[in-house]
């Protein structure tokens, strides 16, 4: 099992060679152990476990941790639903020419394979943030045991929320086109994401449903109510929930028992920001330089761990 491979790595020796790789590894195996205990309880109750993985979008270490942990969990149980905080109107159905690179006879869901293939190889440019692309491709490689869905509310062209499915087509409604970062916008997104995650877990009879999202969605923040967070909404329905906070400094732990969470320890917090979602000839040299820095960082972590990178 992959978790056994991770546990076999000598963390003391690893720390001498690459301290950040050692910190990521420590957090992944610790989160797995805490989650495993919660998963066993959910299995005894004959209920699925909903795992909420909170990230900072611009932290490469968080994407690497997602990649390693989901790969380890795929040995524990199958199928697993992995829900991404991506608008539902990013869909391979709009691109009939898409031929998923990783579609095989063992693929759990052809729609899932097409969607994740679209995200990793078609819908974003070659120079999308490297650690995120690496994570997406790791999901592509596991479509024989994962079902990947996009479950955030649809977006308009100006990136405001498209609430057609909720409000109908009445664009005079004051809620139409609200910001996805406003209080009401975040609440509506959490409701939508939780509903779609639960639907997918039921459809595929998955013992494990994983939501990957910005950490404020998990259990709220200083601006967002825990009651209207993903955890709050799922617990109100009587669901078994486990929360992972890769960003410990901003974790909201209100109303959470110790058995319901993993709080990271010394997770690397370096970030490399750039915008390369344009034609490469229009991209500034600094952005290309930062892309290269992130690429080198991601591969340095995998090389130190002795694990082949997804890309």
GROMACS .gro file of C-alpha atoms in nm:
model
  311
    1UNK     CA    1   0.000   0.000   0.000
    2UNK     CA    2   0.116   0.351  -0.077
    3UNK     CA    3   0.080   0.462   0.285
    4UNK     CA    4   0.327   0.188   0.381
    5UNK     CA    5   0.574   0.330   0.128
    6UNK     CA    6   0.535   0.674   0.285
    7UNK     CA    7   0.577   0.539   0.638
    8UNK     CA    8   0.892   0.355   0.531
    9UNK     CA    9   1.067   0.682   0.446
   10UNK     CA   10   1.316   0.780   0.718
   11UNK     CA   11   1.192   1.126   0.815
   12UNK     CA   12   1.508   1.212   1.011
   13UNK     CA   13   1.731   1.141   0.714
   14UNK     CA   14   1.486   1.312   0.479
   15UNK     CA   15   1.492   1.625   0.693
   16UNK     CA   16   1.869   1.649   0.650
   17UNK     CA   17   1.827   1.651   0.273
   18UNK     CA   18   1.501   1.846   0.229
   19UNK     CA   19   1.325   1.985   0.537
   20UNK     CA   20   1.015   2.094   0.347
   21UNK     CA   21   0.968   1.748   0.197
   22UNK     CA   22   0.996   1.606   0.550
   23UNK     CA   23   0.732   1.848   0.680
   24UNK     CA   24   0.491   1.761   0.396
   25UNK     CA   25   0.545   1.389   0.453
   26UNK     CA   26   0.488   1.421   0.829
   27UNK     CA   27   0.160   1.602   0.773
   28UNK     CA   28   0.034   1.357   0.511
   29UNK     CA   29   0.096   1.043   0.718
   30UNK     CA   30  -0.039   1.212   1.033
   31UNK     CA   31  -0.353   1.326   0.852
   32UNK     CA   32  -0.398   0.973   0.713
   33UNK     CA   33  -0.376   0.819   1.060
   34UNK     CA   34  -0.630   1.062   1.206
   35UNK     CA   35  -0.863   1.021   0.909
   36UNK     CA   36  -0.834   0.641   0.921
   37UNK     CA   37  -0.972   0.634   1.275
   38UNK     CA   38  -1.269   0.844   1.167
   39UNK     CA   39  -1.321   0.630   0.858
   40UNK     CA   40  -1.335   0.310   1.064
   41UNK     CA   41  -1.608   0.464   1.280
   42UNK     CA   42  -1.806   0.568   0.973
   43UNK     CA   43  -1.774   0.217   0.831
   44UNK     CA   44  -1.901   0.071   1.160
   45UNK     CA   45  -2.201   0.304   1.129
   46UNK     CA   46  -2.241   0.193   0.765
   47UNK     CA   47  -2.224   0.555   0.652
   48UNK     CA   48  -1.987   0.732   0.413
   49UNK     CA   49  -1.724   0.971   0.546
   50UNK     CA   50  -1.703   1.321   0.403
   51UNK     CA   51  -1.350   1.461   0.409
   52UNK     CA   52  -1.304   1.836   0.365
   53UNK     CA   53  -0.948   1.925   0.259
   54UNK     CA   54  -0.884   2.296   0.304
   55UNK     CA   55  -0.604   2.460   0.109
   56UNK     CA   56  -0.451   2.795   0.028
   57UNK     CA   57  -0.476   2.798  -0.350
   58UNK     CA   58  -0.129   2.946  -0.398
   59UNK     CA   59   0.063   2.705  -0.172
   60UNK     CA   60   0.241   2.430  -0.371
   61UNK     CA   61   0.288   2.221  -0.054
   62UNK     CA   62  -0.089   2.196  -0.010
   63UNK     CA   63  -0.135   2.059  -0.363
   64UNK     CA   64   0.143   1.806  -0.309
   65UNK     CA   65  -0.018   1.698   0.020
   66UNK     CA   66  -0.355   1.649  -0.156
   67UNK     CA   67  -0.184   1.436  -0.419
   68UNK     CA   68  -0.007   1.207  -0.172
   69UNK     CA   69  -0.301   1.171   0.067
   70UNK     CA   70  -0.560   1.088  -0.199
   71UNK     CA   71  -0.325   0.834  -0.354
   72UNK     CA   72  -0.289   0.669  -0.011
   73UNK     CA   73  -0.665   0.676   0.050
   74UNK     CA   74  -0.734   0.510  -0.286
   75UNK     CA   75  -0.573   0.194  -0.143
   76UNK     CA   76  -0.803   0.211   0.158
   77UNK     CA   77  -1.139   0.209  -0.021
   78UNK     CA   78  -1.293   0.253  -0.365
   79UNK     CA   79  -1.456   0.429  -0.533
   80UNK     CA   80  -1.375   0.769  -0.390
   81UNK     CA   81  -1.556   1.085  -0.497
   82UNK     CA   82  -1.317   1.380  -0.533
   83UNK     CA   83  -1.500   1.711  -0.568
   84UNK     CA   84  -1.309   2.015  -0.692
   85UNK     CA   85  -1.398   2.376  -0.624
   86UNK     CA   86  -1.440   2.440  -0.997
   87UNK     CA   87  -1.751   2.590  -1.163
   88UNK     CA   88  -1.991   2.326  -1.287
   89UNK     CA   89  -2.007   2.500  -1.624
   90UNK     CA   90  -1.650   2.386  -1.696
   91UNK     CA   91  -1.756   2.064  -1.865
   92UNK     CA   92  -1.620   1.832  -2.127
   93UNK     CA   93  -1.974   1.802  -2.265
   94UNK     CA   94  -1.912   2.138  -2.437
   95UNK     CA   95  -1.610   1.993  -2.618
   96UNK     CA   96  -1.721   1.687  -2.820
   97UNK     CA   97  -1.371   1.655  -2.966
   98UNK     CA   98  -1.226   1.572  -2.621
   99UNK     CA   99  -1.081   1.222  -2.603
  100UNK     CA  100  -0.973   1.156  -2.244
  101UNK     CA  101  -0.611   1.049  -2.240
  102UNK     CA  102  -0.661   0.827  -1.935
  103UNK     CA  103  -0.993   0.665  -2.027
  104UNK     CA  104  -0.967   0.285  -1.995
  105UNK     CA  105  -1.206  -0.005  -1.960
  106UNK     CA  106  -1.160   0.020  -1.582
  107UNK     CA  107  -1.259   0.387  -1.558
  108UNK     CA  108  -1.532   0.435  -1.298
  109UNK     CA  109  -1.703   0.723  -1.482
  110UNK     CA  110  -1.644   0.833  -1.840
  111UNK     CA  111  -1.783   1.178  -1.755
  112UNK     CA  112  -1.538   1.209  -1.467
  113UNK     CA  113  -1.243   1.107  -1.685
  114UNK     CA  114  -1.344   1.356  -1.953
  115UNK     CA  115  -1.391   1.642  -1.708
  116UNK     CA  116  -1.060   1.599  -1.527
  117UNK     CA  117  -0.879   1.546  -1.858
  118UNK     CA  118  -1.037   1.870  -1.983
  119UNK     CA  119  -0.921   2.059  -1.676
  120UNK     CA  120  -0.566   1.927  -1.683
  121UNK     CA  121  -0.494   1.925  -2.054
  122UNK     CA  122  -0.742   2.137  -2.245
  123UNK     CA  123  -0.930   2.403  -2.053
  124UNK     CA  124  -0.619   2.560  -1.901
  125UNK     CA  125  -0.301   2.666  -2.075
  126UNK     CA  126   0.029   2.483  -2.071
  127UNK     CA  127   0.144   2.733  -1.812
  128UNK     CA  128  -0.129   2.693  -1.553
  129UNK     CA  129   0.013   2.693  -1.195
  130UNK     CA  130   0.239   2.390  -1.192
  131UNK     CA  131   0.155   2.235  -0.855
  132UNK     CA  132  -0.218   2.254  -0.933
  133UNK     CA  133  -0.170   2.095  -1.274
  134UNK     CA  134   0.041   1.823  -1.113
  135UNK     CA  135  -0.242   1.749  -0.869
  136UNK     CA  136  -0.501   1.741  -1.148
  137UNK     CA  137  -0.292   1.496  -1.348
  138UNK     CA  138  -0.259   1.273  -1.042
  139UNK     CA  139  -0.640   1.248  -1.047
  140UNK     CA  140  -0.626   1.162  -1.417
  141UNK     CA  141  -0.400   0.867  -1.338
  142UNK     CA  142  -0.650   0.733  -1.081
  143UNK     CA  143  -0.975   0.737  -1.274
  144UNK     CA  144  -1.004   0.362  -1.222
  145UNK     CA  145  -1.083   0.428  -0.855
  146UNK     CA  146  -1.185   0.795  -0.838
  147UNK     CA  147  -1.487   0.990  -0.956
  148UNK     CA  148  -1.397   1.357  -1.000
  149UNK     CA  149  -1.670   1.620  -1.012
  150UNK     CA  150  -1.679   1.999  -1.038
  151UNK     CA  151  -1.932   2.124  -0.784
  152UNK     CA  152  -1.900   2.500  -0.743
  153UNK     CA  153  -2.177   2.728  -0.876
  154UNK     CA  154  -2.150   2.823  -1.243
  155UNK     CA  155  -1.983   3.152  -1.337
  156UNK     CA  156  -2.075   3.432  -1.573
  157UNK     CA  157  -1.812   3.567  -1.811
  158UNK     CA  158  -1.724   3.841  -1.559
  159UNK     CA  159  -1.668   3.566  -1.296
  160UNK     CA  160  -1.975   3.666  -1.093
  161UNK     CA  161  -2.203   3.380  -0.987
  162UNK     CA  162  -2.445   3.242  -1.244
  163UNK     CA  163  -2.749   3.155  -1.034
  164UNK     CA  164  -2.975   3.026  -1.312
  165UNK     CA  165  -3.023   2.690  -1.139
  166UNK     CA  166  -3.119   2.863  -0.814
  167UNK     CA  167  -3.300   3.184  -0.912
  168UNK     CA  168  -3.412   3.103  -1.263
  169UNK     CA  169  -3.340   3.352  -1.539
  170UNK     CA  170  -3.467   3.663  -1.361
  171UNK     CA  171  -3.163   3.887  -1.396
  172UNK     CA  172  -3.349   4.169  -1.217
  173UNK     CA  173  -3.319   3.974  -0.891
  174UNK     CA  174  -3.075   4.165  -0.665
  175UNK     CA  175  -2.887   3.842  -0.600
  176UNK     CA  176  -2.815   3.785  -0.968
  177UNK     CA  177  -2.447   3.800  -1.055
  178UNK     CA  178  -2.328   3.842  -0.695
  179UNK     CA  179  -1.961   3.816  -0.612
  180UNK     CA  180  -1.842   3.461  -0.529
  181UNK     CA  181  -1.649   3.610  -0.235
  182UNK     CA  182  -1.941   3.796  -0.075
  183UNK     CA  183  -2.097   3.650   0.241
  184UNK     CA  184  -2.414   3.542   0.059
  185UNK     CA  185  -2.209   3.422  -0.235
  186UNK     CA  186  -1.990   3.199  -0.018
  187UNK     CA  187  -2.298   3.058   0.159
  188UNK     CA  188  -2.472   2.974  -0.168
  189UNK     CA  189  -2.156   2.813  -0.299
  190UNK     CA  190  -2.123   2.600   0.015
  191UNK     CA  191  -2.484   2.486  -0.013
  192UNK     CA  192  -2.433   2.398  -0.378
  193UNK     CA  193  -2.101   2.220  -0.322
  194UNK     CA  194  -2.233   2.014  -0.030
  195UNK     CA  195  -2.545   1.910  -0.223
  196UNK     CA  196  -2.349   1.801  -0.529
  197UNK     CA  197  -2.095   1.613  -0.317
  198UNK     CA  198  -2.368   1.422  -0.134
  199UNK     CA  199  -2.543   1.344  -0.465
  200UNK     CA  200  -2.223   1.199  -0.615
  201UNK     CA  201  -2.144   0.991  -0.304
  202UNK     CA  202  -2.496   0.842  -0.318
  203UNK     CA  203  -2.485   0.785  -0.694
  204UNK     CA  204  -2.158   0.593  -0.686
  205UNK     CA  205  -2.213   0.436  -0.340
  206UNK     CA  206  -1.876   0.576  -0.239
  207UNK     CA  207  -1.754   0.507   0.116
  208UNK     CA  208  -1.546   0.825   0.095
  209UNK     CA  209  -1.631   1.168  -0.045
  210UNK     CA  210  -1.352   1.426  -0.057
  211UNK     CA  211  -1.400   1.798  -0.115
  212UNK     CA  212  -1.091   1.997  -0.211
  213UNK     CA  213  -1.149   2.367  -0.158
  214UNK     CA  214  -1.025   2.693  -0.017
  215UNK     CA  215  -0.989   2.656   0.358
  216UNK     CA  216  -1.254   2.917   0.443
  217UNK     CA  217  -1.518   2.686   0.292
  218UNK     CA  218  -1.434   2.401   0.531
  219UNK     CA  219  -1.555   2.537   0.864
  220UNK     CA  220  -1.582   2.910   0.805
  221UNK     CA  221  -1.339   3.189   0.885
  222UNK     CA  222  -1.334   3.517   1.074
  223UNK     CA  223  -1.563   3.648   0.797
  224UNK     CA  224  -1.775   3.337   0.725
  225UNK     CA  225  -2.006   3.156   0.968
  226UNK     CA  226  -1.914   2.795   1.063
  227UNK     CA  227  -2.286   2.716   1.062
  228UNK     CA  228  -2.304   2.788   0.688
  229UNK     CA  229  -1.972   2.623   0.605
  230UNK     CA  230  -1.943   2.289   0.428
  231UNK     CA  231  -1.881   2.115   0.761
  232UNK     CA  232  -2.171   2.291   0.929
  233UNK     CA  233  -2.411   2.207   0.648
  234UNK     CA  234  -2.306   1.841   0.631
  235UNK     CA  235  -2.315   1.790   1.008
  236UNK     CA  236  -2.664   1.943   1.018
  237UNK     CA  237  -2.769   1.655   0.790
  238UNK     CA  238  -2.615   1.400   1.026
  239UNK     CA  239  -2.319   1.323   0.799
  240UNK     CA  240  -1.986   1.191   0.926
  241UNK     CA  241  -1.732   1.463   0.855
  242UNK     CA  242  -1.355   1.490   0.888
  243UNK     CA  243  -1.177   1.822   0.833
  244UNK     CA  244  -0.819   1.877   0.720
  245UNK     CA  245  -0.659   2.218   0.762
  246UNK     CA  246  -0.330   2.245   0.573
  247UNK     CA  247  -0.315   2.613   0.674
  248UNK     CA  248  -0.311   2.588   1.053
  249UNK     CA  249  -0.277   2.960   1.122
  250UNK     CA  250  -0.621   3.047   0.983
  251UNK     CA  251  -0.809   2.726   1.074
  252UNK     CA  252  -1.155   2.777   1.226
  253UNK     CA  253  -1.204   2.502   1.484
  254UNK     CA  254  -1.538   2.616   1.627
  255UNK     CA  255  -1.776   2.327   1.712
  256UNK     CA  256  -1.522   2.062   1.607
  257UNK     CA  257  -1.423   1.770   1.828
  258UNK     CA  258  -1.056   1.660   1.817
  259UNK     CA  259  -1.162   1.339   1.638
  260UNK     CA  260  -1.316   1.546   1.355
  261UNK     CA  261  -1.005   1.727   1.237
  262UNK     CA  262  -0.641   1.727   1.148
  263UNK     CA  263  -0.448   2.051   1.201
  264UNK     CA  264  -0.123   2.071   1.010
  265UNK     CA  265   0.211   2.119   1.181
  266UNK     CA  266   0.489   2.323   1.019
  267UNK     CA  267   0.340   2.286   0.671
  268UNK     CA  268   0.567   2.475   0.427
  269UNK     CA  269   0.408   2.810   0.349
  270UNK     CA  270   0.612   2.932   0.055
  271UNK     CA  271   0.401   3.061  -0.230
  272UNK     CA  272   0.487   3.149  -0.587
  273UNK     CA  273   0.225   3.363  -0.755
  274UNK     CA  274   0.189   3.435  -1.124
  275UNK     CA  275  -0.074   3.448  -1.396
  276UNK     CA  276   0.011   3.251  -1.705
  277UNK     CA  277  -0.339   3.179  -1.835
  278UNK     CA  278  -0.273   3.383  -2.146
  279UNK     CA  279  -0.087   3.317  -2.468
  280UNK     CA  280   0.278   3.264  -2.382
  281UNK     CA  281   0.391   3.544  -2.612
  282UNK     CA  282   0.181   3.786  -2.404
  283UNK     CA  283   0.318   3.667  -2.070
  284UNK     CA  284   0.568   3.878  -1.880
  285UNK     CA  285   0.915   3.729  -1.817
  286UNK     CA  286   0.873   3.743  -1.436
  287UNK     CA  287   0.568   3.516  -1.454
  288UNK     CA  288   0.759   3.264  -1.665
  289UNK     CA  289   1.045   3.278  -1.415
  290UNK     CA  290   0.807   3.213  -1.122
  291UNK     CA  291   0.646   2.925  -1.312
  292UNK     CA  292   0.990   2.769  -1.351
  293UNK     CA  293   1.063   2.822  -0.980
  294UNK     CA  294   0.741   2.642  -0.883
  295UNK     CA  295   0.810   2.358  -1.125
  296UNK     CA  296   1.158   2.310  -0.980
  297UNK     CA  297   1.019   2.321  -0.625
  298UNK     CA  298   0.752   2.056  -0.694
  299UNK     CA  299   1.004   1.820  -0.849
  300UNK     CA  300   1.254   1.879  -0.567
  301UNK     CA  301   0.992   1.755  -0.318
  302UNK     CA  302   0.905   1.442  -0.517
  303UNK     CA  303   1.273   1.368  -0.583
  304UNK     CA  304   1.351   1.396  -0.213
  305UNK     CA  305   1.065   1.156  -0.133
  306UNK     CA  306   1.179   0.914  -0.402
  307UNK     CA  307   0.833   0.925  -0.563
  308UNK     CA  308   0.763   0.980  -0.931
  309UNK     CA  309   0.585   1.311  -0.985
  310UNK     CA  310   0.247   1.298  -1.165
  311UNK     CA  311   0.386   1.519  -1.443
   0.00000   0.00000   0.00000
